[in-house]
PDB file of C-alpha atoms in Angstrom:
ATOM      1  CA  UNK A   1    -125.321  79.041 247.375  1.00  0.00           C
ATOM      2  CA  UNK A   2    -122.663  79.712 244.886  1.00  0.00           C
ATOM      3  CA  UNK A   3    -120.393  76.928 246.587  1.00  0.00           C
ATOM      4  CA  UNK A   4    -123.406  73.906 246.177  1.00  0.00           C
ATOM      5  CA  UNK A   5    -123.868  75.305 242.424  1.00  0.00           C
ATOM      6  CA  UNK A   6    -120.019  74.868 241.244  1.00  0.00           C
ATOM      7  CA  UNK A   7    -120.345  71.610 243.246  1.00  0.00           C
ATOM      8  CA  UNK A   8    -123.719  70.741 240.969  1.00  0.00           C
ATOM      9  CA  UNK A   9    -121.769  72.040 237.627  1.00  0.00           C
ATOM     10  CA  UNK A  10    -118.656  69.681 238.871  1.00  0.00           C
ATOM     11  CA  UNK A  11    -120.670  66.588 239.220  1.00  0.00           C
ATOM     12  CA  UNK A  12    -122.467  67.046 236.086  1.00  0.00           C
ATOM     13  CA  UNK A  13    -119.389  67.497 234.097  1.00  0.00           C
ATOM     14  CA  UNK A  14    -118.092  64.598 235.594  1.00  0.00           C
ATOM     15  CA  UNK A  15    -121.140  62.577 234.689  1.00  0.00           C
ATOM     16  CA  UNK A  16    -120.968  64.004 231.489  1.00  0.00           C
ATOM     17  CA  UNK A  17    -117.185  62.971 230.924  1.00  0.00           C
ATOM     18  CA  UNK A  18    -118.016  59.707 232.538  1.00  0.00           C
ATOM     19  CA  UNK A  19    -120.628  58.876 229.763  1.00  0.00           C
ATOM     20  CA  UNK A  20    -118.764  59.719 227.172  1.00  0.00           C
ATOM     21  CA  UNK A  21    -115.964  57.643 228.065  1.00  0.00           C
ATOM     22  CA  UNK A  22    -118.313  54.950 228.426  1.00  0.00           C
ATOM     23  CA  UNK A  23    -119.535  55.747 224.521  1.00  0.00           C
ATOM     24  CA  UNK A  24    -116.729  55.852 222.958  1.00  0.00           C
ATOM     25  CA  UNK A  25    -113.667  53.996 224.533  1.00  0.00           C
ATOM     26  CA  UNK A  26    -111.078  55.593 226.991  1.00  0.00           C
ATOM     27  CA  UNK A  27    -108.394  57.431 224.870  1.00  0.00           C
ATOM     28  CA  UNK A  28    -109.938  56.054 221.966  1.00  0.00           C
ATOM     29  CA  UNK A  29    -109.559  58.817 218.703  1.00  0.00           C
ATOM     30  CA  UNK A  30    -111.730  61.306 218.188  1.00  0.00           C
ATOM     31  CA  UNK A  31    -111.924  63.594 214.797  1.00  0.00           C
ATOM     32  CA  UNK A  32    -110.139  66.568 215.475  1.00  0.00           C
ATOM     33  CA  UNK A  33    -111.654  70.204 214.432  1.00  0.00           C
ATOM     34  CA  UNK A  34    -110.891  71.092 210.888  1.00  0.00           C
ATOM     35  CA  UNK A  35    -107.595  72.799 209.782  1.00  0.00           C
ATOM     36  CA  UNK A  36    -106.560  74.933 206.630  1.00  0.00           C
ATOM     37  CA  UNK A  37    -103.757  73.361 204.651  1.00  0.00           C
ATOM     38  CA  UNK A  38    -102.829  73.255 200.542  1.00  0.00           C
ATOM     39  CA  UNK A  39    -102.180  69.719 198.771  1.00  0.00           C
ATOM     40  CA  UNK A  40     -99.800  69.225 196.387  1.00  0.00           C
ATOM     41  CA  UNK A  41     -99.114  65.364 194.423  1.00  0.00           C
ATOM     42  CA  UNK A  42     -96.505  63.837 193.547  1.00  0.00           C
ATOM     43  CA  UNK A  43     -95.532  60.044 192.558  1.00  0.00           C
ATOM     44  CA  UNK A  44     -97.014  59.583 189.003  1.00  0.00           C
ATOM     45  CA  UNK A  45    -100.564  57.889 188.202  1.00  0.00           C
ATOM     46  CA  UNK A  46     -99.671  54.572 189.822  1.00  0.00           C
ATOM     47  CA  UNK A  47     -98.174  56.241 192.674  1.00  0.00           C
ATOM     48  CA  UNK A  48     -95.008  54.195 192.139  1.00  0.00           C
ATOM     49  CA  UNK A  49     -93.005  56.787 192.803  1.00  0.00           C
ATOM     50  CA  UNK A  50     -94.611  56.646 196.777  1.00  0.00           C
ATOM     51  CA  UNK A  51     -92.607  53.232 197.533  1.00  0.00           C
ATOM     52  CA  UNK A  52     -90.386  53.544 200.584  1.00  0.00           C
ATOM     53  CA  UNK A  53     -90.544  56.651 202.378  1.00  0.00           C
ATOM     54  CA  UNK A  54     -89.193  58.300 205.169  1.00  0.00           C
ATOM     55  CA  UNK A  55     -91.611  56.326 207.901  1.00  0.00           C
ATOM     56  CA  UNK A  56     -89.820  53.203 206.437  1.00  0.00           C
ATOM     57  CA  UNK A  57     -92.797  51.076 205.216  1.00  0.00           C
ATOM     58  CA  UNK A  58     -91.182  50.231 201.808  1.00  0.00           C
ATOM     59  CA  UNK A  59     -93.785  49.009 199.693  1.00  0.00           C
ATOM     60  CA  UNK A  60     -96.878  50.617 200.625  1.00  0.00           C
ATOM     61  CA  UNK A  61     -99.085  48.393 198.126  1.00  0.00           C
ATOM     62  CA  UNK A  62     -97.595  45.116 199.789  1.00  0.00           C
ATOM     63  CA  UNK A  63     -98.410  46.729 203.005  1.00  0.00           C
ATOM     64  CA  UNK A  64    -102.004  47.608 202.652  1.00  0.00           C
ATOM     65  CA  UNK A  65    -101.827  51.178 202.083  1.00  0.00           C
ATOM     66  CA  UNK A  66    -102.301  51.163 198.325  1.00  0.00           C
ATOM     67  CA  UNK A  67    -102.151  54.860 196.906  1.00  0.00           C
ATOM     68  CA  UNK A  68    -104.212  57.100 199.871  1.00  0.00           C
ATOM     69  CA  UNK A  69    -100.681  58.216 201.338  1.00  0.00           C
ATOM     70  CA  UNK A  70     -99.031  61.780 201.389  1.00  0.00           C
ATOM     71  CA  UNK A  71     -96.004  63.210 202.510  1.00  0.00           C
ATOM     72  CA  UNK A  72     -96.340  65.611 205.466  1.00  0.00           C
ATOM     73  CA  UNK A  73     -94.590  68.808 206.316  1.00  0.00           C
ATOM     74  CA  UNK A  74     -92.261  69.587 208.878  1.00  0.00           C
ATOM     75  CA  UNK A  75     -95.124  71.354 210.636  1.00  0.00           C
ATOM     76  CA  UNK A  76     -97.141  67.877 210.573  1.00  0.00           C
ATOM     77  CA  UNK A  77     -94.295  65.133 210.873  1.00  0.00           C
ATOM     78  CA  UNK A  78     -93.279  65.322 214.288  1.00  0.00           C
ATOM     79  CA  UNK A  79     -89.750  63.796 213.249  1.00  0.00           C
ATOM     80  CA  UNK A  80     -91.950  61.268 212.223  1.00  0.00           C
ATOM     81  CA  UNK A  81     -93.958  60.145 215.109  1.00  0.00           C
ATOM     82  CA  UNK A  82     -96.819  61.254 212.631  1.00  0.00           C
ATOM     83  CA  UNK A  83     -96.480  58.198 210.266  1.00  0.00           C
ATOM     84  CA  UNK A  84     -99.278  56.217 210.364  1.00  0.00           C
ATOM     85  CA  UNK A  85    -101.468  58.802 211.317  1.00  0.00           C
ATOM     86  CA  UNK A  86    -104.993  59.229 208.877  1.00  0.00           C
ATOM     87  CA  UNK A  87    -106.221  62.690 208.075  1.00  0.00           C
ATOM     88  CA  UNK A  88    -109.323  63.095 205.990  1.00  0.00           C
ATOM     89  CA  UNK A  89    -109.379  65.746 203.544  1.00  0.00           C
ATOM     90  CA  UNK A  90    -111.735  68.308 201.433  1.00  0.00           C
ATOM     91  CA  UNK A  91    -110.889  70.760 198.482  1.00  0.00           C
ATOM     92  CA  UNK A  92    -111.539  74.062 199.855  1.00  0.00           C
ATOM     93  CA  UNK A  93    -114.155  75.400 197.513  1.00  0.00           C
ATOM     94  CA  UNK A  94    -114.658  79.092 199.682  1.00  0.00           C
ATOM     95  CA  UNK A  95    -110.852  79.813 198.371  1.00  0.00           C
ATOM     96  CA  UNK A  96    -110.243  77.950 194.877  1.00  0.00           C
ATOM     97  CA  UNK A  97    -113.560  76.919 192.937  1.00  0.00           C
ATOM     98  CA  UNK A  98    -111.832  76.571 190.060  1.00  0.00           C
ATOM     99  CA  UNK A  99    -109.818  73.442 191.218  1.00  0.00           C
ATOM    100  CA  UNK A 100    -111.348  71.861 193.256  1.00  0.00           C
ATOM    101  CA  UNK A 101    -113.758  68.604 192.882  1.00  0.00           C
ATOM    102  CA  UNK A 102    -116.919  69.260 194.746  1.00  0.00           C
ATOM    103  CA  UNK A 103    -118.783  67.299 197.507  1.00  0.00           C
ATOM    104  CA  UNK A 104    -115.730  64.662 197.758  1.00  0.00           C
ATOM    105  CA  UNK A 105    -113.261  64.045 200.414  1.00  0.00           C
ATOM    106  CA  UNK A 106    -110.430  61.743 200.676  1.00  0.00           C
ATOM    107  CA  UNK A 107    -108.685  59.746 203.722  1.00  0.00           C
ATOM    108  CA  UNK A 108    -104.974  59.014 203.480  1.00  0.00           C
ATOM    109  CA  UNK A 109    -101.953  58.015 205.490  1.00  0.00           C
ATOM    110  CA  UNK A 110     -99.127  59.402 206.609  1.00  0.00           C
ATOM    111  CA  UNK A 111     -95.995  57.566 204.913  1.00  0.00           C
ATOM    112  CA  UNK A 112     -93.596  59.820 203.996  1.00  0.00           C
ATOM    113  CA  UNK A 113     -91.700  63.279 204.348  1.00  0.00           C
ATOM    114  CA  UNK A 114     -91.879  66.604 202.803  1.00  0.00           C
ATOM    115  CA  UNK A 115     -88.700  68.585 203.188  1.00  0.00           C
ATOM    116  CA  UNK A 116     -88.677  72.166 203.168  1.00  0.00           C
ATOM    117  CA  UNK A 117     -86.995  74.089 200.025  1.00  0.00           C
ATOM    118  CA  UNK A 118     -84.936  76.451 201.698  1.00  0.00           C
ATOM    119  CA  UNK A 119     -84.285  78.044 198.053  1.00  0.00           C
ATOM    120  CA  UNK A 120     -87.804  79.108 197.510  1.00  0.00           C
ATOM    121  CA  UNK A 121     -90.618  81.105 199.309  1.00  0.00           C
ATOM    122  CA  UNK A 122     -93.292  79.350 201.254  1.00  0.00           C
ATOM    123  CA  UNK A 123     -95.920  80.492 198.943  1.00  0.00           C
ATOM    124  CA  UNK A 124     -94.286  79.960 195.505  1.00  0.00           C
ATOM    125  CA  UNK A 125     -92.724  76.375 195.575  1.00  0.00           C
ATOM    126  CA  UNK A 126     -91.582  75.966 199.588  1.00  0.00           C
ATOM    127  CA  UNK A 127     -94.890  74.171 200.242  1.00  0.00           C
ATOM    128  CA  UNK A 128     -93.276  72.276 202.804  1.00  0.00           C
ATOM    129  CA  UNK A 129     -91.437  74.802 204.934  1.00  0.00           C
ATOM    130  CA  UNK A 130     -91.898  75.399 208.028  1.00  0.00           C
ATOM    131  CA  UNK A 131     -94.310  76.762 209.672  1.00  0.00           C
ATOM    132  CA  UNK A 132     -96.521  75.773 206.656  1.00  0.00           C
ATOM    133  CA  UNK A 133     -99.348  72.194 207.083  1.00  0.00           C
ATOM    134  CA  UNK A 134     -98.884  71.012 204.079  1.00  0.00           C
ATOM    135  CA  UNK A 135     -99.757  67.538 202.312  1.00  0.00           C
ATOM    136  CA  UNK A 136     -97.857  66.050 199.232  1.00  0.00           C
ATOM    137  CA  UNK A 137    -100.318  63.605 198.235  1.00  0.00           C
ATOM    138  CA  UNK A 138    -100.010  60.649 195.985  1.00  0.00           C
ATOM    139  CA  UNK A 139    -101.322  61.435 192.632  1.00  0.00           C
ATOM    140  CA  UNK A 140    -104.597  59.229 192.781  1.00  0.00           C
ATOM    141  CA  UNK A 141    -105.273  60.098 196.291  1.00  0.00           C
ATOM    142  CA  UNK A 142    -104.650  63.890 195.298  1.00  0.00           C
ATOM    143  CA  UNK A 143    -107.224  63.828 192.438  1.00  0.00           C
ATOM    144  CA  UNK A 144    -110.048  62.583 194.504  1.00  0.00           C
ATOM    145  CA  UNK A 145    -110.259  66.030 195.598  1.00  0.00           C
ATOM    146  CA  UNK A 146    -108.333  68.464 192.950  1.00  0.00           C
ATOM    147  CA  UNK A 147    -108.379  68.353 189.200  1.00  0.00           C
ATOM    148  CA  UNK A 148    -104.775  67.821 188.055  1.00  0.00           C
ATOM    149  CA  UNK A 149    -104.104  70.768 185.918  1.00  0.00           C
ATOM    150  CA  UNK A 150    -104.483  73.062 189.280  1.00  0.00           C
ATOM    151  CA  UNK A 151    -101.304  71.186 190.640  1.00  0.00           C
ATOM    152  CA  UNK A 152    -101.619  73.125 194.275  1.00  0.00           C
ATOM    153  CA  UNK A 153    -104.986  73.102 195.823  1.00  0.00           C
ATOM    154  CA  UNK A 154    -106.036  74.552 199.522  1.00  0.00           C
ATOM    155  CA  UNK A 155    -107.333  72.097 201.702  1.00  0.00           C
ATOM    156  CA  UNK A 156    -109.170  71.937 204.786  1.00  0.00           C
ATOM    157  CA  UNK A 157    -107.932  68.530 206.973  1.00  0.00           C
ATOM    158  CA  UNK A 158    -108.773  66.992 210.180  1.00  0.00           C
ATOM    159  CA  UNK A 159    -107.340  63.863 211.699  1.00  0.00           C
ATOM    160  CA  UNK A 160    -109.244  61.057 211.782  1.00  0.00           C
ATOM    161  CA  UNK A 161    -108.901  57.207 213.146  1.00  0.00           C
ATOM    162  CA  UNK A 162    -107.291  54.982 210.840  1.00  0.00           C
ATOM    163  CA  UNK A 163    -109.073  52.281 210.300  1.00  0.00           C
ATOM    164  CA  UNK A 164    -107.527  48.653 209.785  1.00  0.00           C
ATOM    165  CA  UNK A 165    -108.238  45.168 208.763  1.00  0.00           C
ATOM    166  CA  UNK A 166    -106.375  42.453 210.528  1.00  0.00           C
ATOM    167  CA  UNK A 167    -103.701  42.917 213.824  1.00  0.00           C
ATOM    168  CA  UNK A 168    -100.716  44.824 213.519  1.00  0.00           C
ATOM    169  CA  UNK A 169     -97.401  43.318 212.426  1.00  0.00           C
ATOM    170  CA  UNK A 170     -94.003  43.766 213.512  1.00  0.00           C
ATOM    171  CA  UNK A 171     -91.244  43.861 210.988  1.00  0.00           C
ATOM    172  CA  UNK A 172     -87.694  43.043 212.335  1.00  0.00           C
ATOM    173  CA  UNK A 173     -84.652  44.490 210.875  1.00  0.00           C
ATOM    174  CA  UNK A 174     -81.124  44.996 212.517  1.00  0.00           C
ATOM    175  CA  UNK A 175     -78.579  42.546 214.268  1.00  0.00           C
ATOM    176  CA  UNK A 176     -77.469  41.360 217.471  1.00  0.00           C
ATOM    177  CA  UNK A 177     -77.845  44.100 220.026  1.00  0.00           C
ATOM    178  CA  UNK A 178     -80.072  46.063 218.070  1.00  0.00           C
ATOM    179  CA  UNK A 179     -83.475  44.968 217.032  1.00  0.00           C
ATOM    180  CA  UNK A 180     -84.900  47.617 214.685  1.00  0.00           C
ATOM    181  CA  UNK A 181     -88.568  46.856 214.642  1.00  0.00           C
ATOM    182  CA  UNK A 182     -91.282  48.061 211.992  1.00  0.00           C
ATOM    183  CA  UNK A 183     -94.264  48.672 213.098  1.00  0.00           C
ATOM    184  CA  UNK A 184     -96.982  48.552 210.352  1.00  0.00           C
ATOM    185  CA  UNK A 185    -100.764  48.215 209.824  1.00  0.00           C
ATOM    186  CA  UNK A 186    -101.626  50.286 213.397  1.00  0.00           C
ATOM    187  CA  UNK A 187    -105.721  51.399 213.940  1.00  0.00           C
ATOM    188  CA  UNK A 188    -107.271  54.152 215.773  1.00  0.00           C
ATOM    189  CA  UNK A 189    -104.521  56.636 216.417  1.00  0.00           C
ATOM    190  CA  UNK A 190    -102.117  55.432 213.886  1.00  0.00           C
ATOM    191  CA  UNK A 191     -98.685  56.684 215.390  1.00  0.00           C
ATOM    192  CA  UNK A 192     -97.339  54.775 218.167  1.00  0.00           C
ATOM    193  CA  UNK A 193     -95.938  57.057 221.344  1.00  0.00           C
ATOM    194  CA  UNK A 194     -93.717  54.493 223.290  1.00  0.00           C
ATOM    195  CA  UNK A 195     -93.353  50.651 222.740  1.00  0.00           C
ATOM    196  CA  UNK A 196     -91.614  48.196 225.233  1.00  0.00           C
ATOM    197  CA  UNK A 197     -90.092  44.598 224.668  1.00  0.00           C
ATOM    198  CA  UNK A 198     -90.091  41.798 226.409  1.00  0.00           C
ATOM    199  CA  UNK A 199     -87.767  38.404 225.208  1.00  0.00           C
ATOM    200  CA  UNK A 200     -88.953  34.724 226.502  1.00  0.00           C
ATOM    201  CA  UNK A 201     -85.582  34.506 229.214  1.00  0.00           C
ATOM    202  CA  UNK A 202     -86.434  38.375 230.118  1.00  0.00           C
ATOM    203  CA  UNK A 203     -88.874  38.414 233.021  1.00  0.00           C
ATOM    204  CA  UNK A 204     -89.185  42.752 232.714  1.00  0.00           C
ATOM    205  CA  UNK A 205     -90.321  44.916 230.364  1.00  0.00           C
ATOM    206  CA  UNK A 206     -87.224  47.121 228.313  1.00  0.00           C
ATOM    207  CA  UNK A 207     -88.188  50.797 226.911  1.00  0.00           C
ATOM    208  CA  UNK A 208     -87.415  50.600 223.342  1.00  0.00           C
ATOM    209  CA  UNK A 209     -86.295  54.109 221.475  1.00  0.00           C
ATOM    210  CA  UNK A 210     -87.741  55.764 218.481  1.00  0.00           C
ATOM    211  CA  UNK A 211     -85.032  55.429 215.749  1.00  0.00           C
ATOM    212  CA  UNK A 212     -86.483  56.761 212.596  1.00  0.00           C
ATOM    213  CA  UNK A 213     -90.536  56.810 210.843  1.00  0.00           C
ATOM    214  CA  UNK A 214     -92.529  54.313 212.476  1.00  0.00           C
ATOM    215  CA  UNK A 215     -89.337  52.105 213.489  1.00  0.00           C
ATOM    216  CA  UNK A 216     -88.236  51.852 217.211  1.00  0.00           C
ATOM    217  CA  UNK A 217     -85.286  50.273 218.335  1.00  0.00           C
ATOM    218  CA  UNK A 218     -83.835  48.180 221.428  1.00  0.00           C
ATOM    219  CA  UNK A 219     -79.994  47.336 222.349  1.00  0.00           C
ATOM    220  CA  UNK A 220     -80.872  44.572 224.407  1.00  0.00           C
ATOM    221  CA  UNK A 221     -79.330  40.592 223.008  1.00  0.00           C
ATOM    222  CA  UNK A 222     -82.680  39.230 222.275  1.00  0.00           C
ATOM    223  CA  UNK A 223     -81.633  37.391 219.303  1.00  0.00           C
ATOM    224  CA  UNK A 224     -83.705  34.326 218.690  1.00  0.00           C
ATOM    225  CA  UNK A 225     -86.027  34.122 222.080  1.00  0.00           C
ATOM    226  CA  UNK A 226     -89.566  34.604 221.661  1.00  0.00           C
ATOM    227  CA  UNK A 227     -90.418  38.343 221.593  1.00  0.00           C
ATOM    228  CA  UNK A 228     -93.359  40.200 223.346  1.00  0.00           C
ATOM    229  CA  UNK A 229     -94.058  43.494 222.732  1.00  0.00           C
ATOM    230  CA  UNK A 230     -96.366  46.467 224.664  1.00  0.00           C
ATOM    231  CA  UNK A 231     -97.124  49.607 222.426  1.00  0.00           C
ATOM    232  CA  UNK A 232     -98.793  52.549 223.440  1.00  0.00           C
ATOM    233  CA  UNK A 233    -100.385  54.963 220.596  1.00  0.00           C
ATOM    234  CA  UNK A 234    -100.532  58.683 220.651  1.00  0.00           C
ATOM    235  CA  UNK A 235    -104.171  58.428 221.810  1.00  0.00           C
ATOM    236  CA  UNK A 236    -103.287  56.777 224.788  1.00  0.00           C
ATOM    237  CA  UNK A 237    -103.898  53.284 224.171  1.00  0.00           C
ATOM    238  CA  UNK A 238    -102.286  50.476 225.015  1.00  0.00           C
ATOM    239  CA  UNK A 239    -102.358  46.622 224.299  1.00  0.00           C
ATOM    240  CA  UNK A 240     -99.614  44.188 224.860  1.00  0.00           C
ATOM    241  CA  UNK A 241     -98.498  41.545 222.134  1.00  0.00           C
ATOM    242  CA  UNK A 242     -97.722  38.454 224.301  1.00  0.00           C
ATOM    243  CA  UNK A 243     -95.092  36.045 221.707  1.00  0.00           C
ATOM    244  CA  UNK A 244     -96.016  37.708 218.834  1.00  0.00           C
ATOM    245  CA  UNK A 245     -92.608  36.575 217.457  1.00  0.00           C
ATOM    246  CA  UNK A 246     -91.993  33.203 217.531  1.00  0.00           C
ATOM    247  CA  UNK A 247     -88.972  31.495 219.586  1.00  0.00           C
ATOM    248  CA  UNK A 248     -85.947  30.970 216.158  1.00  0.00           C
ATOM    249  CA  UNK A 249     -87.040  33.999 214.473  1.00  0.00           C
ATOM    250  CA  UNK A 250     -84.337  35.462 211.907  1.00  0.00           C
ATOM    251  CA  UNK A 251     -83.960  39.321 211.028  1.00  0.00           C
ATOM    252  CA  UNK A 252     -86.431  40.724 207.847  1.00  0.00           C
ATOM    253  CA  UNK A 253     -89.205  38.906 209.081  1.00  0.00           C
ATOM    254  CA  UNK A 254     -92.797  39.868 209.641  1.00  0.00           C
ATOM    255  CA  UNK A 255     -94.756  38.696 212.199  1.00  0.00           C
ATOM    256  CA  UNK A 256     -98.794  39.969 212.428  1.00  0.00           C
ATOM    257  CA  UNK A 257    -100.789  39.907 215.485  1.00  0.00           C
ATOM    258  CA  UNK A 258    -104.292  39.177 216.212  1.00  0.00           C
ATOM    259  CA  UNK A 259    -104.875  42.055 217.681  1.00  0.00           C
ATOM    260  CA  UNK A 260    -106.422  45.666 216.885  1.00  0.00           C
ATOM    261  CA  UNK A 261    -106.808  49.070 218.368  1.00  0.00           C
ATOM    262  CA  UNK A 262    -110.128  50.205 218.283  1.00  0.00           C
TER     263      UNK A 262
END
C-alpha cells in the first residue's frame, strides 16, 4: 500500500508541475521570495551621474532605462551576469520607521557596480562589501521608497521579471576578429546566460564568451556578413535572432529585433 501511495503522490506532483508549466510558460520568471538588503543613492536628482556603468549600457536614458537603476554589490553582481536583472523593492518599515516612505515600492534595473570599501566596516560606510546585498540606487528611484535625509535605508527585495517594450537590440562594438556585442533592452529574466552567433557564410552556430556587464564577445572574422544570433537568459529561455544585423553592417551600430521574452 505504501508503494501505490508514493506512486499516487508522484503522479499528482507531476500533474501539478505539468499545469503550472502550462500557466505560466516553461522557464519563464517567477518572483523570487523576499530578501533583506539596505539601499543607499547615489547620482544626483537627475541621476546624471548613473550614465555608463559597469554593465556597459552608456546612456541609460537613451536606452530606455530612465532613472529606476542601482548599482549592485558584489554579493548581487555575479561579475556582472546580473545586469539587466529587475528587483522590486520596499522600505522596511519593521526596522527603520523613521525613513522610510510607507505603502510604496519601487522596480529598478541592474546597470551598474558597487565596489566594496576595503577601508571601512560593512556596517559604517562598506555597504557594498562582501558578503553584504546591497543596492546603490539612483537618487529618484531611491526616494520612491526612503526620504533623503535618512541616506541608508533597509530594504526588503525580491527579483522580479523585467518587463520591456519593443525586441531586444544588439549593439556592436570591437574590430575584426572580435565582435563585442551589447546586449540591451532584454524581458523576463533580464541577464542573458550564454549567447551564440551565427554569420550569413557560417552554416554552425559559434559560442560567444562573456567579456564584461551585459557584453559578450566572439573571435570569429564575421566582419560585414549578415549576423544571427541565439541567446539564452538565466531563466532558461531561449529565442534565436535570425539576420538581426543586416549584411554591410559597420562597428557602433545598433540593430533591434522584433522579438521579446516573455
Amino acid at each position: 500500500m505504501a508503494g501505490v501511495a508514493r506512486m499516487l503522490a508522484a503522479v499528482v506532483c507531476a500533474i501539478m508541475a505539468a499545469a503550472a508549466m502550462a500557466a505560466g510558460g516553461v522557464g519563464a520568471l517567477e518572483p523570487s521570495g523576499w530578501v533583506r538588503a539596505h539601499a543607499t543613492f547615489y547620482g544626483g536628482a537627475d541621476a546624471s551621474g548613473t550614465m555608463g556603468g559597469a554593465c556597459g549600457y552608456g546612456n541609460l536614458y537613451a536606452q530606455g532605462y530612465g532613472t529606476r537603476t542601482a548599482a549592485l554589490s558584489t554579493a548581487l553582481f555575479n561579475d556582472g551576469l546580473a545586469c539587466g536583472q529587475c528587483y522590486k523593492l520596499v522600505c522596511d518599515r519593521k526596522t527603520d520607521r523613521t525613513w522610510c516612505k510607507p505603502g510604496v515600492s519601487v522596480t529598478i534595473t541592474a546597470t551598474n557596480f558597487c565596489p566594496p570599501n576595503w577601508d571601512l566596516p560593512s556596517d559604517s560606510g562598506g555597504w557594498c562589501n562582501p558578503p553584504r546585498p546591497h543596492f546603490d540606487m539612483a537618487q529618484p528611484a531611491w526616494e520612491k521608497i526612503g526620504i533623503y535625509r535618512g541616506g541608508i535605508i533597509p530594504v526588503i527585495y525580491q527579483r522580479v521579471p523585467c518587463m520591456k517594450k519593443g525586441g531586444v537590440r544588439f549593439t556592436i562594438n570591437g574590430h575584426d576578429y572580435f565582435q563585442l556585442v551589447l546586449l540591451t533592452n532584454v524581458g523576463a529574466a533580464g541577464s542573458i546566460k550564454a549567447m551564440d552567433v551565427k554569420g550569413s557564410k557560417s552554416p554552425d552556430w559559434m559560442a560567444m564568451a562573456h567579456n564584461w556587464g551585459a557584453q559578450w564577445h566572439s573571435l570569429a572574422y564575421l566582419t560585414g556578413q549578415g549576423l544571427s544570433f541565439r541567446v539564452t537568459i538565466t531563466d532558461g529561455q531561449t529565442l534565436v535572432f535570425p539576420n538581426v544585423v543586416r549584411p554591410g553592417w559597420r562597428f557602433g551600430q545598433t540593430f533591434a529585433s522584433n522579438l521579446q521574452f516573455k
